[in-house]
mmCIF file of C-alpha atoms and ligand atoms in Angstrom:
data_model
loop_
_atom_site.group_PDB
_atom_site.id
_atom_site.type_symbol
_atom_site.label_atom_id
_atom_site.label_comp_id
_atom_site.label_asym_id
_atom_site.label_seq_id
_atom_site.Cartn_x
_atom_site.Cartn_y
_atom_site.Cartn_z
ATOM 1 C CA UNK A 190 0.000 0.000 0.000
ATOM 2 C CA UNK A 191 1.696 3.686 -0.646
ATOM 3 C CA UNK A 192 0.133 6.877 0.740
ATOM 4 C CA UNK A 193 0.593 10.626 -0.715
ATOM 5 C CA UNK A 194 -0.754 12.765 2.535
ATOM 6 C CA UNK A 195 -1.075 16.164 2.921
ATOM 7 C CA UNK A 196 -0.562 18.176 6.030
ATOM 8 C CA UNK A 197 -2.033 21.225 6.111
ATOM 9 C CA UNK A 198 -0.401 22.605 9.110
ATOM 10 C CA UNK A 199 -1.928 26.005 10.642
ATOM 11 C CA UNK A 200 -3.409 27.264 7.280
ATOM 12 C CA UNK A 201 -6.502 28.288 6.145
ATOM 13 C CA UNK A 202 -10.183 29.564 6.498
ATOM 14 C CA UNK A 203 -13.294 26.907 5.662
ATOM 15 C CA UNK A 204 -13.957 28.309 2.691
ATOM 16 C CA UNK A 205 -10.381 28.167 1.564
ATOM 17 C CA UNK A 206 -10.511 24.390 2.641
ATOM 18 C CA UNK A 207 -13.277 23.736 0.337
ATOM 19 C CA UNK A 208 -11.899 25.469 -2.322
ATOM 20 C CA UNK A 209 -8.650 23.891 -2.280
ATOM 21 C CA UNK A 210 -10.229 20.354 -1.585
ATOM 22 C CA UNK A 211 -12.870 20.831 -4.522
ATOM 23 C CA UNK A 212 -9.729 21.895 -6.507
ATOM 24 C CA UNK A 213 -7.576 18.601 -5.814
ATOM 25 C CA UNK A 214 -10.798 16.563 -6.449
ATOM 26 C CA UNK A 215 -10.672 18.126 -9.995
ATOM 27 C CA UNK A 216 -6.815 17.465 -10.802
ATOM 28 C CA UNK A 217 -6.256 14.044 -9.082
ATOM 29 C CA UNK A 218 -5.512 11.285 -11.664
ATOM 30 C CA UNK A 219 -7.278 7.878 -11.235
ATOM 31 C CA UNK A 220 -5.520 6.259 -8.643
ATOM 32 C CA UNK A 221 -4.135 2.795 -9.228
ATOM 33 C CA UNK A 222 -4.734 -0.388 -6.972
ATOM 34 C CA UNK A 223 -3.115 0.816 -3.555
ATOM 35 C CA UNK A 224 -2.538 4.017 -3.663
ATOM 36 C CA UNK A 225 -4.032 6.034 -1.432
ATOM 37 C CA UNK A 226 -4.122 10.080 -0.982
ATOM 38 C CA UNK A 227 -5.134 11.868 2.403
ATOM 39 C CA UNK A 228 -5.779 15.864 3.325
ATOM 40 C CA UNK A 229 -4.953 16.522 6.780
ATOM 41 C CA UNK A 230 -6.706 20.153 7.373
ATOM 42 C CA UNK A 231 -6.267 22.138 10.573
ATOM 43 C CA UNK A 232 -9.390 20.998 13.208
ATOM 44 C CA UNK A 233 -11.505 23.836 12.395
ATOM 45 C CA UNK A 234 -11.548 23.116 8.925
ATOM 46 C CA UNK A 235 -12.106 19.269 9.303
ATOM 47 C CA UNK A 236 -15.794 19.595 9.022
ATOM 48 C CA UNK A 237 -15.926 21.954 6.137
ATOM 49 C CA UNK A 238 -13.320 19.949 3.819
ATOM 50 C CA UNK A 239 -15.253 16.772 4.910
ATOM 51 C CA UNK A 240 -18.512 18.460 3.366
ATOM 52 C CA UNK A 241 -16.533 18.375 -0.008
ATOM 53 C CA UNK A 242 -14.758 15.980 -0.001
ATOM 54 C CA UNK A 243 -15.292 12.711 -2.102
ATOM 55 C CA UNK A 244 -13.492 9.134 -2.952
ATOM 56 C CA UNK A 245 -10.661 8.479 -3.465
ATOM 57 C CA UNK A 246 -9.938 11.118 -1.274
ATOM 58 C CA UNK A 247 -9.416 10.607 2.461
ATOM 59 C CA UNK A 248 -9.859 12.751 5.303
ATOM 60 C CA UNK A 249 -7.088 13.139 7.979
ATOM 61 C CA UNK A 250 -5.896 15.166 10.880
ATOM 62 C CA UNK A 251 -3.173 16.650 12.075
ATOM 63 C CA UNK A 252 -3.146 15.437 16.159
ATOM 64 C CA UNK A 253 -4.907 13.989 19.240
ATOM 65 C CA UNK A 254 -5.223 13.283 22.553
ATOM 66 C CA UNK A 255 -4.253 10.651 24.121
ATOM 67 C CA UNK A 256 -7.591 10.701 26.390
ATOM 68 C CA UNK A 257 -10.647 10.168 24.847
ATOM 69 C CA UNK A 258 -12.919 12.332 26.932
ATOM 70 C CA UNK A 259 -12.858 15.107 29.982
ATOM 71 C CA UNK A 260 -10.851 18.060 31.363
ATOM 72 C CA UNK A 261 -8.052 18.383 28.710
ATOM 73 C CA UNK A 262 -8.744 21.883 27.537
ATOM 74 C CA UNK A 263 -7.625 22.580 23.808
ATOM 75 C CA UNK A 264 -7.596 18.858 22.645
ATOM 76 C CA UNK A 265 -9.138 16.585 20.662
ATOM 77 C CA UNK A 266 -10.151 12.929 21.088
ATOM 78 C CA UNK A 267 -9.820 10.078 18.558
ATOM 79 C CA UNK A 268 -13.496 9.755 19.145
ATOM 80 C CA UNK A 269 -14.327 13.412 17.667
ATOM 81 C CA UNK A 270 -11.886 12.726 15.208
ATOM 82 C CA UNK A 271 -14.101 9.605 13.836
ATOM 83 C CA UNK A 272 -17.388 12.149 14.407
ATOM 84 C CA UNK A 273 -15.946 14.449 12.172
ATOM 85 C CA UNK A 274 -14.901 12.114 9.432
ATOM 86 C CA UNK A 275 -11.571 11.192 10.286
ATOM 87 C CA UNK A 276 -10.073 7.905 8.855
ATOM 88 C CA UNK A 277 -6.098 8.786 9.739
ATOM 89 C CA UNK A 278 -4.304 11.123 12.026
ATOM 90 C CA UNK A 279 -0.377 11.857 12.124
ATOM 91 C CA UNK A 280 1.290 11.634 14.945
ATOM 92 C CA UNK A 281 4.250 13.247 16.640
ATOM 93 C CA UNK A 282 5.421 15.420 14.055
ATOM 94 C CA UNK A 283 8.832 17.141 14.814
ATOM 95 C CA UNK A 284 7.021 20.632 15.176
ATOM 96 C CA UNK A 285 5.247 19.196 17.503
ATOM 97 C CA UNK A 286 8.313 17.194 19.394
ATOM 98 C CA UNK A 287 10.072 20.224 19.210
ATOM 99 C CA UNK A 288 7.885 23.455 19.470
ATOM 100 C CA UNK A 289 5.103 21.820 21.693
ATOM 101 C CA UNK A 290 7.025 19.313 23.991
ATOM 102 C CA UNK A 291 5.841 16.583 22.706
ATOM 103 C CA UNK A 292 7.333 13.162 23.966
ATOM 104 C CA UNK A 293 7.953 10.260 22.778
ATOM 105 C CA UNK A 294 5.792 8.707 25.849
ATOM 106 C CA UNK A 295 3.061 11.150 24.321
ATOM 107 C CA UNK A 296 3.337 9.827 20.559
ATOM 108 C CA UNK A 297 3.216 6.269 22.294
ATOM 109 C CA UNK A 298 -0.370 7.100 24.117
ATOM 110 C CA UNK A 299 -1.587 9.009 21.230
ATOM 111 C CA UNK A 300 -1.006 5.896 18.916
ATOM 112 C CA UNK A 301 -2.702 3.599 21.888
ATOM 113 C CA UNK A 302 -5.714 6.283 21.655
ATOM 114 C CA UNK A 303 -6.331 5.974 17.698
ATOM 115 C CA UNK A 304 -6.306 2.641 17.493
ATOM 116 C CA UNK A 305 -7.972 1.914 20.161
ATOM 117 C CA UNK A 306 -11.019 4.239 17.968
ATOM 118 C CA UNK A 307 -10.145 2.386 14.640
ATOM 119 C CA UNK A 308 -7.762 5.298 13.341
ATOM 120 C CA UNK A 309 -4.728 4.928 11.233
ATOM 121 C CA UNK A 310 -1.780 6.966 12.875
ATOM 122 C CA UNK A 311 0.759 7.923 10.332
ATOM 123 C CA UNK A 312 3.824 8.009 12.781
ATOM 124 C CA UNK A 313 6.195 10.640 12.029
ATOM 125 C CA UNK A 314 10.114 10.504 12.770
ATOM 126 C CA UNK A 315 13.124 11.432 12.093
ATOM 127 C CA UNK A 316 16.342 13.214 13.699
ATOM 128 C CA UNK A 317 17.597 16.928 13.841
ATOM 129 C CA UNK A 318 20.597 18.554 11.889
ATOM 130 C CA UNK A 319 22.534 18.160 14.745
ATOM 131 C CA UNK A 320 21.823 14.503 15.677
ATOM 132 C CA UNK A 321 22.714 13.890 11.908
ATOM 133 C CA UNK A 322 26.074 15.833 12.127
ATOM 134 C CA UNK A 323 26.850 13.625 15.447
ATOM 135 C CA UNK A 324 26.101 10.741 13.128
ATOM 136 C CA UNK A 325 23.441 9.866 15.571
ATOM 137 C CA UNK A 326 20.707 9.572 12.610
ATOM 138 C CA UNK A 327 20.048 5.737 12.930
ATOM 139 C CA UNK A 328 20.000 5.720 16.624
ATOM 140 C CA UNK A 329 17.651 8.208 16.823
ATOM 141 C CA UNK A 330 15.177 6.934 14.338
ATOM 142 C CA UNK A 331 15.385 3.174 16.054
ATOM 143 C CA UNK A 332 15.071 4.932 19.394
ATOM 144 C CA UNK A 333 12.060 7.220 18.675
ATOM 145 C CA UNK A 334 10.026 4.191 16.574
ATOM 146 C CA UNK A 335 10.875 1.832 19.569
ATOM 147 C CA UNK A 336 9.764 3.944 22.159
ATOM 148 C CA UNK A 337 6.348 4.403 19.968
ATOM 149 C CA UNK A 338 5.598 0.868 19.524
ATOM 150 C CA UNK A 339 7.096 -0.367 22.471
ATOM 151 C CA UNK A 340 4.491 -3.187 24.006
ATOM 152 C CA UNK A 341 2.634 -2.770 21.201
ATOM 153 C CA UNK A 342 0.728 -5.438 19.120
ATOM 154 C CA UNK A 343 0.525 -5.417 15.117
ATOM 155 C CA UNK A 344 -1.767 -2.964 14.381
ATOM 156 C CA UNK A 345 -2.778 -0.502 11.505
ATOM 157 C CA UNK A 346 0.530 1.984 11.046
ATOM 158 C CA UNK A 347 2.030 4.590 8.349
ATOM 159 C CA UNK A 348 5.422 5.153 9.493
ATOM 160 C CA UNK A 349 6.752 8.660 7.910
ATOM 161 C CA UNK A 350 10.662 9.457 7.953
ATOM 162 C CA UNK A 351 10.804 13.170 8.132
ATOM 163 C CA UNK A 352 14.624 14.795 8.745
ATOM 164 C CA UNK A 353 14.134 17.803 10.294
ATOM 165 C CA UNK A 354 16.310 19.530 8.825
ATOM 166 C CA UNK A 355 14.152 19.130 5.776
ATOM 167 C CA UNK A 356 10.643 19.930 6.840
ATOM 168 C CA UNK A 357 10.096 23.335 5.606
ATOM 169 C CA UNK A 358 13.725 24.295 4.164
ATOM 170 C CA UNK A 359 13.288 23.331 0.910
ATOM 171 C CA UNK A 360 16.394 21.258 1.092
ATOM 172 C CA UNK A 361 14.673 18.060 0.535
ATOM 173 C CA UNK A 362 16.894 15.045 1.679
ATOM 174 C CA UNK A 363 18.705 12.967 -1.412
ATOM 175 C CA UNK A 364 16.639 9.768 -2.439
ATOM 176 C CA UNK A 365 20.178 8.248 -0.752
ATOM 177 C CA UNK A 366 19.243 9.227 2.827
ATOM 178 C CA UNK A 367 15.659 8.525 2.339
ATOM 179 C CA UNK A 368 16.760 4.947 1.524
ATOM 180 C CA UNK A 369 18.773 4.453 4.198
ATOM 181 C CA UNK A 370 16.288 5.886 6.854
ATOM 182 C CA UNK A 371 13.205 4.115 5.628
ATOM 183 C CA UNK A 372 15.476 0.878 5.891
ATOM 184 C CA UNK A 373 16.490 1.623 9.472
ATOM 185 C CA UNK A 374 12.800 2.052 10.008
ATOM 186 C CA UNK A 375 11.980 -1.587 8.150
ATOM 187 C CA UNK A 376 14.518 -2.978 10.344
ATOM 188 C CA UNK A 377 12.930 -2.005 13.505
ATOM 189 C CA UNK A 378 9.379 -2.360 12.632
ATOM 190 C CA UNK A 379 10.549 -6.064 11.971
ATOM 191 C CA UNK A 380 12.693 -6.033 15.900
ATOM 192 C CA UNK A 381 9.432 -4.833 17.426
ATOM 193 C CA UNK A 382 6.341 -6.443 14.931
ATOM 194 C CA UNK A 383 8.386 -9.246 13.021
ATOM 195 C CA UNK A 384 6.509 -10.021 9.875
ATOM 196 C CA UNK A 385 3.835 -7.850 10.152
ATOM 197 C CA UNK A 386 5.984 -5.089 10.656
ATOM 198 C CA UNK A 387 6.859 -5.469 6.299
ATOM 199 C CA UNK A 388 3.430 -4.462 6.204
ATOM 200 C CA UNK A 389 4.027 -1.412 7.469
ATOM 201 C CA UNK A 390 3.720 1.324 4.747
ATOM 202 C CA UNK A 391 6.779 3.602 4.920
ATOM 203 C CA UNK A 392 6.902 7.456 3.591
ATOM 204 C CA UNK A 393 9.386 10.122 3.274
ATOM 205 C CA UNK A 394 8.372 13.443 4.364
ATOM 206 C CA UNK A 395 10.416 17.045 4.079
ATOM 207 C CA UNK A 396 10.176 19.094 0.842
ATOM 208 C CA UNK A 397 8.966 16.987 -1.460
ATOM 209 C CA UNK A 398 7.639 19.140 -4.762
ATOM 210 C CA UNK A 399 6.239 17.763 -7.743
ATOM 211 C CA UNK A 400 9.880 18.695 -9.154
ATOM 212 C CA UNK A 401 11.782 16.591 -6.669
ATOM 213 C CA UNK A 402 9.546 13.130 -5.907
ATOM 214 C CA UNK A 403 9.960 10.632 -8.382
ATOM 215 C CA UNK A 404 13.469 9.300 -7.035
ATOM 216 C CA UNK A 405 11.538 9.062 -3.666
ATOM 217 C CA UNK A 406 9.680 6.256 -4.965
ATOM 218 C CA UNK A 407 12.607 4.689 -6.876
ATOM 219 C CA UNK A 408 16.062 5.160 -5.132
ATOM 220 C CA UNK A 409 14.855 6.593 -1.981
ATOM 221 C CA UNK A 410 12.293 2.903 -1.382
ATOM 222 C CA UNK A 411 9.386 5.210 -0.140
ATOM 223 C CA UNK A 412 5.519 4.075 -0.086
ATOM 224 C CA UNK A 413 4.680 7.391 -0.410
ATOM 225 C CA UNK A 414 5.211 11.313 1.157
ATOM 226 C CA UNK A 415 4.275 13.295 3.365
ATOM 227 C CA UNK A 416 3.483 16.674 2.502
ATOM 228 C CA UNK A 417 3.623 19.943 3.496
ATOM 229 C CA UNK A 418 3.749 22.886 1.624
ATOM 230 C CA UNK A 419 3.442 21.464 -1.442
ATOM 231 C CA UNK A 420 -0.117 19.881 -0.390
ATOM 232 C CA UNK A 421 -1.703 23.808 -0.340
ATOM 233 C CA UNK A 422 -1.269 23.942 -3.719
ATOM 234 C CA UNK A 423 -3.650 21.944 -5.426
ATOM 235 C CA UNK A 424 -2.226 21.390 -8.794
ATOM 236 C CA UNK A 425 1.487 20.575 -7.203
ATOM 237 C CA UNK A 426 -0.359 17.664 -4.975
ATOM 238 C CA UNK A 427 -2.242 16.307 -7.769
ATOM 239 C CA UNK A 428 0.806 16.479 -9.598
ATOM 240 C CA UNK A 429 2.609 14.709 -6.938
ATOM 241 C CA UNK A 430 0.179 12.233 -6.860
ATOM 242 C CA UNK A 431 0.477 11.960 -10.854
ATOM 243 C CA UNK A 432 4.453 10.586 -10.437
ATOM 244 C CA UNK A 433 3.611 8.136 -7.600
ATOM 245 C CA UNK A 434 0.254 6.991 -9.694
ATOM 246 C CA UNK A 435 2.681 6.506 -12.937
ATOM 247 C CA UNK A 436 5.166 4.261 -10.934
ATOM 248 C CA UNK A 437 4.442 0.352 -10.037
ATOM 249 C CA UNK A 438 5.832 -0.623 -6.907
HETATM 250 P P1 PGA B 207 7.255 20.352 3.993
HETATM 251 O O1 PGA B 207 6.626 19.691 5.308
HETATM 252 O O2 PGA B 207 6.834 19.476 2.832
HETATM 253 O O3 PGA B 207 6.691 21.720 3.931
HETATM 254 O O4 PGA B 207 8.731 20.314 4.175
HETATM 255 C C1 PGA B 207 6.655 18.306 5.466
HETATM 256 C C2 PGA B 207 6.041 17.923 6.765
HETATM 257 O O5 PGA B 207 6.115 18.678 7.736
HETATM 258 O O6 PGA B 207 5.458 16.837 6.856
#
């Protein structure tokens, strides 16, 4: 299975959503046997883009808590997530590790919390310039997917490998490092789930453009991306979404 997801972030009015939704409806190619493409809008949006949106899209967000009820002011439950349409929600993204404190104890609740309400988490990874400069980039990714699926049974996952010193920058990782992340990921997912860990779809996310993917797919051995920028522009998702559809796994 191979994902193309796109992460909204902190963007956008309702009617914006819908327009941009209605837009990617209109450009997306016919998607072949397993491909699958996602919008993750901010929360306030979710029920406006979910008023537009049709198959083959699919509706995700961009967090929640780990509780699934009561005194938690400012969150949101897996349980509202289904209510509102929900089929997917990533977790621990580095702006949230980093900006927002979030740990890796958190991820591992907030993963217990969507599958426990039937939601696929689309767990997000991946290590810091300086990590990478201290060579520390494999231990880091073993370390943070270990401590997310630690006690864990086989479940539902999207794992995404996101450098962070590619989210945003525009300095996309080579296919190379891709590769080699994603495999560190395989390896672990197989430690911690054995064989139904090489189920596990795995993306690469952090500047991907519709000029830059298609040696993601290839050399870089990813089920898919993660996107950010790139997904609030309609036509440069759909074209996105275009290379993946044109390349059999
Ligand atoms: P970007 O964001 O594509 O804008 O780098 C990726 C992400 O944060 O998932």
């Amino acid at each position: 299975m191979r994902w193309i997801i796109g992460n909204w972030k902190m963007n956008g009015t309702r009617a914006e959503a819908r327009q941009r939704t209605r837009e990617l409806l209109r450009a997306l190619p016919p998607l072949p046997e397993g491909l699958h493409v996602a919008v993750c809008p901010p929360y306030t949006s979710l029920g406006a883009t979910a008023e537009v949106l049709t198959p083959p899209l699919e509706l995700g967000a961009q967090d929640v808590s780990w509780q699934d009820s009561g005194a938690f002011t400012g969150e949101v439950s897996a349980p509202m997530l289904r209510d509102a349409g929900c089929g997917l929600c990533v977790v621990g993204h580095s702006e949230r590790r980093q900006l927002l404190g979030e740990s890796d104890g958190m991820v591992a609740q907030k993963l217990r919390a969507l599958w426990r309400h039937g939601l696929l988490p689309v767990l997000c990874v991946g290590e810091t310039l300086a990590e990478r400069e201290q060579g520390r980039t494999e231990e880091v990714l073993r370390m943070q997917l270990l401590a997310a699926l630690e006690g864990s049974s086989p479940a539902d996952l999207l794992v995404a490998y996101e450098p962070v010193w590619a989210i945003g920058t525009g300095r996309p990782a080579h296919a190379a490092d891709s590769a080699r992340g994603l495999g560190v990921l395989r390896q672990a997912l197989d430690a911690v789930w054995g064989a139904d860990g090489a189920g596990v779809p795995c993306l690469y996310g952090g500047s991907v453009s519709a000029a830059n993917c298609a040696p993601f797919w290839t050399e870089g051995r990813a089920d898919g991306a993660l996107l950010g920028g790139a997904s609030l522009d309609a036509q440069a998702f759909a074209a996105i979404v275009r290379s993946a559809a044109e390349v059999r796994p």
